[in-house]
Amino acid sequence: MRVGFVQYCPAFLQMETNRQVLAALLEGIEADLLVLPELCLTGYFFTSSEEAHAAAESIPDGPTTAWLTTLSQRTGAILVAGLPERDGAQYYNSAVVVGPRGYIGHYRKVHLFYEEKLHFQAGNLGFPVFTVTDRSGETYKLGVMICFDWYFPEAARTLALQGADVIAHPANLVRPDCPRAMPIRALENHVFTITANRYGSESNGRETLSFIGQSLICDPMGRILAQAPKVGDAVEVVEIHPAEARNRRITQHNDLFADRRPEHYQL
Ligand SMILES: NC(=O)CCCC(N)=O
């Protein structure tokens, strides 16, 4: 199965421009799963909640889910992409999972970072895992977390305990540490992880954030299978076998999850 990330620099609130840039980057790309960044068409650093809410849309009825469906039909890939979501009077920093036949599911970022807390509610869908099928007909379990969720081991662990083989991780990373941590998130949960970050910088009129690029794909042994530079567009696709995530036997006496002792873990 071919999986990959799409790293690029969105133009703030220039959704049509960003759709064209992403479509061009994916021209000729064939994959089973592609992960795009957090807030991938809008950009990140909103100047106000009004601005964030004006850019938000419903899932699955909004335009971004529809656009991703056409992109999925063109590439054959399942796509995971971040967008601001409106659900009635509530707003979330979300990621949608789309295949060639349309909407599969979505996730609402549980751990909001910095000024996201001014604009969005914390996610209320938990950490759902989706059973999806690649182009060969092989099914696997796909979990989703967004950016700052990586900082909380419980996020990836909850997805892995629910059977996720692959964790899609749309991101807008600004701190330097996530690329060092993701190999360990993959290793400690024995899963594949695909972190799709953006690069460039954005100002909200009061301060400027610089995004660190370095998108990366990790395997269940904590090896980095692909990594993008700090700056520049990058679409990297690698071959993986999701079933490798299901054998969590470490020695003939040790299984990673069977050996857990939650009765001793403080809540
Ligand atoms: N957009 C974000 O959640 C940034 C999280 C902090 C970091 N790791 O950069």
PDB file of C-alpha atoms and ligand atoms in Angstrom:
ATOM      1  CA  MET A   1       0.000   0.000   0.000  1.00  0.00           C
ATOM      2  CA  ARG A   2       1.328   3.427  -0.999  1.00  0.00           C
ATOM      3  CA  VAL A   3       0.949   6.180   1.586  1.00  0.00           C
ATOM      4  CA  GLY A   4       2.228   9.726   1.610  1.00  0.00           C
ATOM      5  CA  PHE A   5       2.166  13.284   2.874  1.00  0.00           C
ATOM      6  CA  VAL A   6       1.657  16.566   1.054  1.00  0.00           C
ATOM      7  CA  GLN A   7       3.724  19.452   2.437  1.00  0.00           C
ATOM      8  CA  TYR A   8       3.181  22.960   1.097  1.00  0.00           C
ATOM      9  CA  CYS A   9       2.655  26.587   2.084  1.00  0.00           C
ATOM     10  CA  PRO A  10      -0.996  27.728   1.848  1.00  0.00           C
ATOM     11  CA  ALA A  11      -1.761  31.327   0.989  1.00  0.00           C
ATOM     12  CA  PHE A  12      -3.807  32.648   3.913  1.00  0.00           C
ATOM     13  CA  LEU A  13      -7.569  32.486   3.117  1.00  0.00           C
ATOM     14  CA  GLN A  14      -6.845  32.096  -0.624  1.00  0.00           C
ATOM     15  CA  MET A  15      -8.790  28.823  -0.859  1.00  0.00           C
ATOM     16  CA  GLU A  16      -9.117  28.701  -4.644  1.00  0.00           C
ATOM     17  CA  THR A  17      -5.426  29.406  -5.123  1.00  0.00           C
ATOM     18  CA  ASN A  18      -4.590  26.727  -2.565  1.00  0.00           C
ATOM     19  CA  ARG A  19      -6.867  24.192  -4.249  1.00  0.00           C
ATOM     20  CA  GLN A  20      -5.074  24.818  -7.547  1.00  0.00           C
ATOM     21  CA  VAL A  21      -1.625  24.528  -5.956  1.00  0.00           C
ATOM     22  CA  LEU A  22      -2.537  21.273  -4.216  1.00  0.00           C
ATOM     23  CA  ALA A  23      -4.132  19.818  -7.359  1.00  0.00           C
ATOM     24  CA  ALA A  24      -0.953  20.616  -9.297  1.00  0.00           C
ATOM     25  CA  LEU A  25       1.231  19.049  -6.592  1.00  0.00           C
ATOM     26  CA  LEU A  26      -0.849  15.850  -6.776  1.00  0.00           C
ATOM     27  CA  GLU A  27      -0.809  15.696 -10.598  1.00  0.00           C
ATOM     28  CA  GLY A  28       0.448  12.259 -11.568  1.00  0.00           C
ATOM     29  CA  ILE A  29       0.662  11.076  -7.949  1.00  0.00           C
ATOM     30  CA  GLU A  30      -0.731   7.595  -7.324  1.00  0.00           C
ATOM     31  CA  ALA A  31      -1.295   6.465  -3.771  1.00  0.00           C
ATOM     32  CA  ASP A  32      -3.726   4.669  -1.510  1.00  0.00           C
ATOM     33  CA  LEU A  33      -3.593   7.252   1.272  1.00  0.00           C
ATOM     34  CA  LEU A  34      -2.433  10.881   1.247  1.00  0.00           C
ATOM     35  CA  VAL A  35      -2.388  13.186   4.263  1.00  0.00           C
ATOM     36  CA  LEU A  36      -2.630  16.955   3.847  1.00  0.00           C
ATOM     37  CA  PRO A  37      -1.855  19.556   6.536  1.00  0.00           C
ATOM     38  CA  GLU A  38      -4.101  20.909   9.270  1.00  0.00           C
ATOM     39  CA  LEU A  39      -6.321  23.810   8.079  1.00  0.00           C
ATOM     40  CA  CYS A  40      -4.867  23.039   4.678  1.00  0.00           C
ATOM     41  CA  LEU A  41      -6.898  25.411   2.486  1.00  0.00           C
ATOM     42  CA  THR A  42      -7.414  28.334   4.883  1.00  0.00           C
ATOM     43  CA  GLY A  43      -4.099  28.673   6.647  1.00  0.00           C
ATOM     44  CA  TYR A  44      -3.721  28.838  10.395  1.00  0.00           C
ATOM     45  CA  PHE A  45      -3.236  32.148  12.143  1.00  0.00           C
ATOM     46  CA  PHE A  46      -6.683  33.763  12.142  1.00  0.00           C
ATOM     47  CA  THR A  47      -6.802  37.422  13.206  1.00  0.00           C
ATOM     48  CA  SER A  48     -10.140  36.932  14.968  1.00  0.00           C
ATOM     49  CA  SER A  49     -12.779  34.359  15.774  1.00  0.00           C
ATOM     50  CA  GLU A  50     -15.028  36.094  13.270  1.00  0.00           C
ATOM     51  CA  GLU A  51     -12.428  35.430  10.580  1.00  0.00           C
ATOM     52  CA  ALA A  52     -12.033  31.791  11.650  1.00  0.00           C
ATOM     53  CA  HIS A  53     -15.787  31.253  11.771  1.00  0.00           C
ATOM     54  CA  ALA A  54     -16.329  32.877   8.377  1.00  0.00           C
ATOM     55  CA  ALA A  55     -13.848  30.379   6.890  1.00  0.00           C
ATOM     56  CA  ALA A  56     -15.491  27.389   8.590  1.00  0.00           C
ATOM     57  CA  GLU A  57     -17.807  25.016   6.782  1.00  0.00           C
ATOM     58  CA  SER A  58     -20.027  22.056   7.494  1.00  0.00           C
ATOM     59  CA  ILE A  59     -18.822  18.468   7.167  1.00  0.00           C
ATOM     60  CA  PRO A  60     -19.701  16.528   5.018  1.00  0.00           C
ATOM     61  CA  ASP A  61     -21.885  19.022   3.134  1.00  0.00           C
ATOM     62  CA  GLY A  62     -19.312  21.782   2.683  1.00  0.00           C
ATOM     63  CA  PRO A  63     -17.217  22.601  -0.400  1.00  0.00           C
ATOM     64  CA  THR A  64     -13.921  21.201   0.890  1.00  0.00           C
ATOM     65  CA  THR A  65     -15.300  17.678   1.344  1.00  0.00           C
ATOM     66  CA  ALA A  66     -16.702  17.862  -2.196  1.00  0.00           C
ATOM     67  CA  TRP A  67     -13.407  19.121  -3.591  1.00  0.00           C
ATOM     68  CA  LEU A  68     -11.441  16.427  -1.763  1.00  0.00           C
ATOM     69  CA  THR A  69     -13.790  13.800  -3.231  1.00  0.00           C
ATOM     70  CA  THR A  70     -12.887  14.869  -6.777  1.00  0.00           C
ATOM     71  CA  LEU A  71      -9.199  14.883  -5.801  1.00  0.00           C
ATOM     72  CA  SER A  72      -9.603  11.390  -4.356  1.00  0.00           C
ATOM     73  CA  GLN A  73     -11.251  10.155  -7.543  1.00  0.00           C
ATOM     74  CA  ARG A  74      -8.347  11.608  -9.551  1.00  0.00           C
ATOM     75  CA  THR A  75      -5.563  10.119  -7.408  1.00  0.00           C
ATOM     76  CA  GLY A  76      -7.372   6.964  -6.284  1.00  0.00           C
ATOM     77  CA  ALA A  77      -6.213   7.832  -2.767  1.00  0.00           C
ATOM     78  CA  ILE A  78      -8.050   8.174   0.488  1.00  0.00           C
ATOM     79  CA  LEU A  79      -7.370  11.744   1.611  1.00  0.00           C
ATOM     80  CA  VAL A  80      -7.113  13.111   5.152  1.00  0.00           C
ATOM     81  CA  ALA A  81      -7.135  16.923   5.280  1.00  0.00           C
ATOM     82  CA  GLY A  82      -7.638  19.596   7.929  1.00  0.00           C
ATOM     83  CA  LEU A  83     -10.289  22.311   7.779  1.00  0.00           C
ATOM     84  CA  PRO A  84     -12.250  24.585  10.118  1.00  0.00           C
ATOM     85  CA  GLU A  85     -15.654  23.042  10.787  1.00  0.00           C
ATOM     86  CA  ARG A  86     -18.958  24.722  11.621  1.00  0.00           C
ATOM     87  CA  ASP A  87     -21.650  22.601  13.265  1.00  0.00           C
ATOM     88  CA  GLY A  88     -24.539  24.913  14.064  1.00  0.00           C
ATOM     89  CA  ALA A  89     -23.137  27.476  16.472  1.00  0.00           C
ATOM     90  CA  GLN A  90     -20.112  25.342  17.309  1.00  0.00           C
ATOM     91  CA  TYR A  91     -16.716  25.551  15.590  1.00  0.00           C
ATOM     92  CA  TYR A  92     -13.982  22.906  15.507  1.00  0.00           C
ATOM     93  CA  ASN A  93     -10.486  22.445  14.135  1.00  0.00           C
ATOM     94  CA  SER A  94     -11.266  19.269  12.190  1.00  0.00           C
ATOM     95  CA  ALA A  95      -9.908  16.764   9.709  1.00  0.00           C
ATOM     96  CA  VAL A  96     -12.027  14.916   7.163  1.00  0.00           C
ATOM     97  CA  VAL A  97     -11.401  11.460   5.697  1.00  0.00           C
ATOM     98  CA  VAL A  98     -12.554  11.175   2.066  1.00  0.00           C
ATOM     99  CA  GLY A  99     -12.381   8.387  -0.509  1.00  0.00           C
ATOM    100  CA  PRO A 100     -13.325   8.138  -4.200  1.00  0.00           C
ATOM    101  CA  ARG A 101     -16.934   7.536  -3.139  1.00  0.00           C
ATOM    102  CA  GLY A 102     -16.945  10.577  -0.858  1.00  0.00           C
ATOM    103  CA  TYR A 103     -17.074  11.240   2.859  1.00  0.00           C
ATOM    104  CA  ILE A 104     -15.857   8.463   5.176  1.00  0.00           C
ATOM    105  CA  GLY A 105     -15.646  10.269   8.513  1.00  0.00           C
ATOM    106  CA  HIS A 106     -14.090  13.127  10.406  1.00  0.00           C
ATOM    107  CA  TYR A 107     -12.276  14.011  13.609  1.00  0.00           C
ATOM    108  CA  ARG A 108     -12.369  17.148  15.735  1.00  0.00           C
ATOM    109  CA  LYS A 109      -9.050  18.177  17.296  1.00  0.00           C
ATOM    110  CA  VAL A 110      -9.191  17.302  20.980  1.00  0.00           C
ATOM    111  CA  HIS A 111      -6.103  19.206  22.200  1.00  0.00           C
ATOM    112  CA  LEU A 112      -6.296  22.784  20.920  1.00  0.00           C
ATOM    113  CA  PHE A 113      -3.074  24.785  20.738  1.00  0.00           C
ATOM    114  CA  TYR A 114      -2.528  28.452  21.627  1.00  0.00           C
ATOM    115  CA  GLU A 115      -5.059  30.834  20.026  1.00  0.00           C
ATOM    116  CA  GLU A 116      -7.075  27.939  18.598  1.00  0.00           C
ATOM    117  CA  LYS A 117      -8.702  28.002  22.010  1.00  0.00           C
ATOM    118  CA  LEU A 118     -10.133  31.430  21.195  1.00  0.00           C
ATOM    119  CA  HIS A 119     -11.723  30.281  17.949  1.00  0.00           C
ATOM    120  CA  PHE A 120     -12.693  26.621  18.346  1.00  0.00           C
ATOM    121  CA  GLN A 121     -14.292  24.257  20.797  1.00  0.00           C
ATOM    122  CA  ALA A 122     -12.302  21.204  21.865  1.00  0.00           C
ATOM    123  CA  GLY A 123     -13.163  18.135  19.854  1.00  0.00           C
ATOM    124  CA  ASN A 124     -16.105  16.045  21.090  1.00  0.00           C
ATOM    125  CA  LEU A 125     -15.922  12.992  18.813  1.00  0.00           C
ATOM    126  CA  GLY A 126     -13.201  11.199  20.746  1.00  0.00           C
ATOM    127  CA  PHE A 127     -10.522   9.460  18.671  1.00  0.00           C
ATOM    128  CA  PRO A 128     -12.443   7.538  16.005  1.00  0.00           C
ATOM    129  CA  VAL A 129     -10.802   4.804  13.916  1.00  0.00           C
ATOM    130  CA  PHE A 130     -12.059   4.194  10.389  1.00  0.00           C
ATOM    131  CA  THR A 131     -11.975   0.858   8.549  1.00  0.00           C
ATOM    132  CA  VAL A 132     -10.930   1.693   5.011  1.00  0.00           C
ATOM    133  CA  THR A 133      -9.860  -0.174   1.899  1.00  0.00           C
ATOM    134  CA  ASP A 134      -6.877   0.444  -0.322  1.00  0.00           C
ATOM    135  CA  ARG A 135      -6.909   0.134  -4.091  1.00  0.00           C
ATOM    136  CA  SER A 136      -6.010  -3.549  -3.902  1.00  0.00           C
ATOM    137  CA  GLY A 137      -9.048  -4.212  -1.713  1.00  0.00           C
ATOM    138  CA  GLU A 138      -6.991  -4.707   1.481  1.00  0.00           C
ATOM    139  CA  THR A 139      -8.724  -3.236   4.511  1.00  0.00           C
ATOM    140  CA  TYR A 140      -6.876  -1.491   7.315  1.00  0.00           C
ATOM    141  CA  LYS A 141      -7.749   0.706  10.244  1.00  0.00           C
ATOM    142  CA  LEU A 142      -7.029   4.420   9.959  1.00  0.00           C
ATOM    143  CA  GLY A 143      -6.853   6.758  12.947  1.00  0.00           C
ATOM    144  CA  VAL A 144      -6.604  10.532  12.842  1.00  0.00           C
ATOM    145  CA  MET A 145      -5.038  13.063  15.201  1.00  0.00           C
ATOM    146  CA  ILE A 146      -4.231  16.706  14.507  1.00  0.00           C
ATOM    147  CA  CYS A 147      -0.959  18.514  15.270  1.00  0.00           C
ATOM    148  CA  PHE A 148      -0.768  19.297  19.020  1.00  0.00           C
ATOM    149  CA  ASP A 149      -2.515  15.953  19.778  1.00  0.00           C
ATOM    150  CA  TRP A 150       0.965  14.404  19.316  1.00  0.00           C
ATOM    151  CA  TYR A 151       2.105  15.992  22.573  1.00  0.00           C
ATOM    152  CA  PHE A 152      -0.356  13.818  24.528  1.00  0.00           C
ATOM    153  CA  PRO A 153       0.635  10.134  24.398  1.00  0.00           C
ATOM    154  CA  GLU A 154      -2.975   9.199  25.159  1.00  0.00           C
ATOM    155  CA  ALA A 155      -4.062  10.345  21.675  1.00  0.00           C
ATOM    156  CA  ALA A 156      -1.964   7.922  19.615  1.00  0.00           C
ATOM    157  CA  ARG A 157      -2.341   5.227  22.283  1.00  0.00           C
ATOM    158  CA  THR A 158      -6.148   5.503  22.234  1.00  0.00           C
ATOM    159  CA  LEU A 159      -6.121   5.134  18.453  1.00  0.00           C
ATOM    160  CA  ALA A 160      -3.751   2.156  18.613  1.00  0.00           C
ATOM    161  CA  LEU A 161      -5.753   0.444  21.357  1.00  0.00           C
ATOM    162  CA  GLN A 162      -8.783   0.726  19.067  1.00  0.00           C
ATOM    163  CA  GLY A 163      -6.853  -1.105  16.371  1.00  0.00           C
ATOM    164  CA  ALA A 164      -5.436   1.703  14.228  1.00  0.00           C
ATOM    165  CA  ASP A 165      -2.732   0.393  11.906  1.00  0.00           C
ATOM    166  CA  VAL A 166      -1.993   3.824  10.453  1.00  0.00           C
ATOM    167  CA  ILE A 167      -2.337   7.242  12.132  1.00  0.00           C
ATOM    168  CA  ALA A 168      -2.849  10.189   9.803  1.00  0.00           C
ATOM    169  CA  HIS A 169      -1.532  13.362  11.417  1.00  0.00           C
ATOM    170  CA  PRO A 170      -2.399  16.624   9.656  1.00  0.00           C
ATOM    171  CA  ALA A 171      -0.293  19.332  11.310  1.00  0.00           C
ATOM    172  CA  ASN A 172       0.706  23.000  11.398  1.00  0.00           C
ATOM    173  CA  LEU A 173       3.774  22.543  13.556  1.00  0.00           C
ATOM    174  CA  VAL A 174       5.578  25.606  14.908  1.00  0.00           C
ATOM    175  CA  ARG A 175       7.569  24.100  17.802  1.00  0.00           C
ATOM    176  CA  PRO A 176      10.681  22.077  16.886  1.00  0.00           C
ATOM    177  CA  ASP A 177      10.043  18.869  18.809  1.00  0.00           C
ATOM    178  CA  CYS A 178       7.324  16.909  16.979  1.00  0.00           C
ATOM    179  CA  PRO A 179       9.588  15.436  14.255  1.00  0.00           C
ATOM    180  CA  ARG A 180      11.815  14.058  17.054  1.00  0.00           C
ATOM    181  CA  ALA A 181       8.818  12.609  18.873  1.00  0.00           C
ATOM    182  CA  MET A 182       6.846  10.945  16.075  1.00  0.00           C
ATOM    183  CA  PRO A 183       9.237   7.983  15.652  1.00  0.00           C
ATOM    184  CA  ILE A 184       8.615   7.217  19.336  1.00  0.00           C
ATOM    185  CA  ARG A 185       4.841   7.656  19.004  1.00  0.00           C
ATOM    186  CA  ALA A 186       5.007   5.100  16.179  1.00  0.00           C
ATOM    187  CA  LEU A 187       7.331   2.745  18.092  1.00  0.00           C
ATOM    188  CA  GLU A 188       5.498   2.843  21.445  1.00  0.00           C
ATOM    189  CA  ASN A 189       2.189   2.076  19.714  1.00  0.00           C
ATOM    190  CA  HIS A 190       3.577  -0.128  16.927  1.00  0.00           C
ATOM    191  CA  VAL A 191       1.766   1.826  14.238  1.00  0.00           C
ATOM    192  CA  PHE A 192       2.581   3.695  11.041  1.00  0.00           C
ATOM    193  CA  THR A 193       2.310   7.487  11.369  1.00  0.00           C
ATOM    194  CA  ILE A 194       2.038  10.033   8.572  1.00  0.00           C
ATOM    195  CA  THR A 195       2.594  13.652   9.666  1.00  0.00           C
ATOM    196  CA  ALA A 196       1.769  16.238   6.997  1.00  0.00           C
ATOM    197  CA  ASN A 197       3.009  19.675   8.006  1.00  0.00           C
ATOM    198  CA  ARG A 198       3.120  23.031   6.222  1.00  0.00           C
ATOM    199  CA  TYR A 199       5.992  25.495   5.958  1.00  0.00           C
ATOM    200  CA  GLY A 200       6.155  29.291   5.691  1.00  0.00           C
ATOM    201  CA  SER A 201       4.985  31.866   8.206  1.00  0.00           C
ATOM    202  CA  GLU A 202       1.803  33.751   9.043  1.00  0.00           C
ATOM    203  CA  SER A 203       1.025  36.843  11.108  1.00  0.00           C
ATOM    204  CA  ASN A 204      -2.218  37.597  12.905  1.00  0.00           C
ATOM    205  CA  GLY A 205      -1.327  41.285  13.021  1.00  0.00           C
ATOM    206  CA  ARG A 206       0.105  40.973  16.524  1.00  0.00           C
ATOM    207  CA  GLU A 207       2.708  38.214  16.086  1.00  0.00           C
ATOM    208  CA  THR A 208       4.134  35.881  13.466  1.00  0.00           C
ATOM    209  CA  LEU A 209       4.285  32.086  13.540  1.00  0.00           C
ATOM    210  CA  SER A 210       6.811  30.150  11.459  1.00  0.00           C
ATOM    211  CA  PHE A 211       5.959  26.581  10.495  1.00  0.00           C
ATOM    212  CA  ILE A 212       8.722  23.975  10.512  1.00  0.00           C
ATOM    213  CA  GLY A 213       7.938  21.681   7.585  1.00  0.00           C
ATOM    214  CA  GLN A 214       9.740  18.337   8.173  1.00  0.00           C
ATOM    215  CA  SER A 215       6.678  16.199   7.391  1.00  0.00           C
ATOM    216  CA  LEU A 216       7.498  12.564   8.038  1.00  0.00           C
ATOM    217  CA  ILE A 217       6.322   8.978   7.788  1.00  0.00           C
ATOM    218  CA  CYS A 218       7.322   6.516  10.535  1.00  0.00           C
ATOM    219  CA  ASP A 219       6.952   2.739  10.756  1.00  0.00           C
ATOM    220  CA  PRO A 220       6.034   0.534  13.771  1.00  0.00           C
ATOM    221  CA  MET A 221       9.724   0.099  14.637  1.00  0.00           C
ATOM    222  CA  GLY A 222      10.164   3.862  14.911  1.00  0.00           C
ATOM    223  CA  ARG A 223      12.065   4.151  11.655  1.00  0.00           C
ATOM    224  CA  ILE A 224      11.614   7.248   9.500  1.00  0.00           C
ATOM    225  CA  LEU A 225      10.526   6.092   6.034  1.00  0.00           C
ATOM    226  CA  ALA A 226      10.352   9.564   4.499  1.00  0.00           C
ATOM    227  CA  GLN A 227      10.932  13.111   5.684  1.00  0.00           C
ATOM    228  CA  ALA A 228      10.527  16.488   4.005  1.00  0.00           C
ATOM    229  CA  PRO A 229      12.876  19.466   4.404  1.00  0.00           C
ATOM    230  CA  LYS A 230      12.011  22.422   6.645  1.00  0.00           C
ATOM    231  CA  VAL A 231      11.048  24.517   3.647  1.00  0.00           C
ATOM    232  CA  GLY A 232       9.557  23.643   0.272  1.00  0.00           C
ATOM    233  CA  ASP A 233       6.742  21.705  -1.327  1.00  0.00           C
ATOM    234  CA  ALA A 234       7.106  17.959  -0.882  1.00  0.00           C
ATOM    235  CA  VAL A 235       4.928  14.994  -1.800  1.00  0.00           C
ATOM    236  CA  GLU A 236       6.545  11.805  -0.546  1.00  0.00           C
ATOM    237  CA  VAL A 237       4.909   8.389  -1.064  1.00  0.00           C
ATOM    238  CA  VAL A 238       6.262   5.122   0.358  1.00  0.00           C
ATOM    239  CA  GLU A 239       5.167   1.482   0.268  1.00  0.00           C
ATOM    240  CA  ILE A 240       3.962   0.056   3.584  1.00  0.00           C
ATOM    241  CA  HIS A 241       2.198  -3.120   4.721  1.00  0.00           C
ATOM    242  CA  PRO A 242      -0.404  -2.128   7.336  1.00  0.00           C
ATOM    243  CA  ALA A 243      -0.575  -5.703   8.672  1.00  0.00           C
ATOM    244  CA  GLU A 244       2.943  -5.147  10.120  1.00  0.00           C
ATOM    245  CA  ALA A 245       1.280  -2.922  12.725  1.00  0.00           C
ATOM    246  CA  ARG A 246      -0.816  -5.803  14.020  1.00  0.00           C
ATOM    247  CA  ASN A 247       2.013  -8.035  15.246  1.00  0.00           C
ATOM    248  CA  ARG A 248       2.849  -6.389  18.558  1.00  0.00           C
ATOM    249  CA  ARG A 249       4.816  -9.367  19.842  1.00  0.00           C
ATOM    250  CA  ILE A 250       8.178  -8.126  21.125  1.00  0.00           C
ATOM    251  CA  THR A 251       9.573 -11.401  22.501  1.00  0.00           C
ATOM    252  CA  GLN A 252       8.101 -14.887  22.860  1.00  0.00           C
ATOM    253  CA  HIS A 253       6.890 -13.728  26.296  1.00  0.00           C
ATOM    254  CA  ASN A 254       5.944 -10.140  25.546  1.00  0.00           C
ATOM    255  CA  ASP A 255       3.104  -8.590  23.604  1.00  0.00           C
ATOM    256  CA  LEU A 256       3.059  -4.794  23.681  1.00  0.00           C
ATOM    257  CA  PHE A 257      -0.615  -4.368  24.511  1.00  0.00           C
ATOM    258  CA  ALA A 258      -1.256  -7.659  26.353  1.00  0.00           C
ATOM    259  CA  ASP A 259       1.557  -6.670  28.732  1.00  0.00           C
ATOM    260  CA  ARG A 260      -0.122  -3.397  29.672  1.00  0.00           C
ATOM    261  CA  ARG A 261      -1.202  -3.103  33.297  1.00  0.00           C
ATOM    262  CA  PRO A 262      -3.828  -0.354  33.329  1.00  0.00           C
ATOM    263  CA  GLU A 263      -4.752  -1.244  36.913  1.00  0.00           C
ATOM    264  CA  HIS A 264      -1.443   0.389  37.873  1.00  0.00           C
ATOM    265  CA  TYR A 265      -1.703   3.457  35.658  1.00  0.00           C
ATOM    266  CA  GLN A 266      -2.788   6.632  37.440  1.00  0.00           C
ATOM    267  CA  LEU A 267      -5.625   8.384  35.556  1.00  0.00           C
TER     268      LEU A 267
HETATM  269  N1  LIG B   1      -0.908  23.752  15.368  1.00  0.00           N
HETATM  270  C1  LIG B   1      -0.493  23.131  16.454  1.00  0.00           C
HETATM  271  O1  LIG B   1      -1.215  22.362  17.091  1.00  0.00           O
HETATM  272  C2  LIG B   1       0.916  23.395  16.930  1.00  0.00           C
HETATM  273  C3  LIG B   1       1.233  22.512  18.115  1.00  0.00           C
HETATM  274  C4  LIG B   1       2.557  22.861  18.747  1.00  0.00           C
HETATM  275  C5  LIG B   1       3.651  22.268  17.897  1.00  0.00           C
HETATM  276  N2  LIG B   1       4.012  21.056  18.196  1.00  0.00           N
HETATM  277  O2  LIG B   1       4.102  22.932  17.000  1.00  0.00           O
END
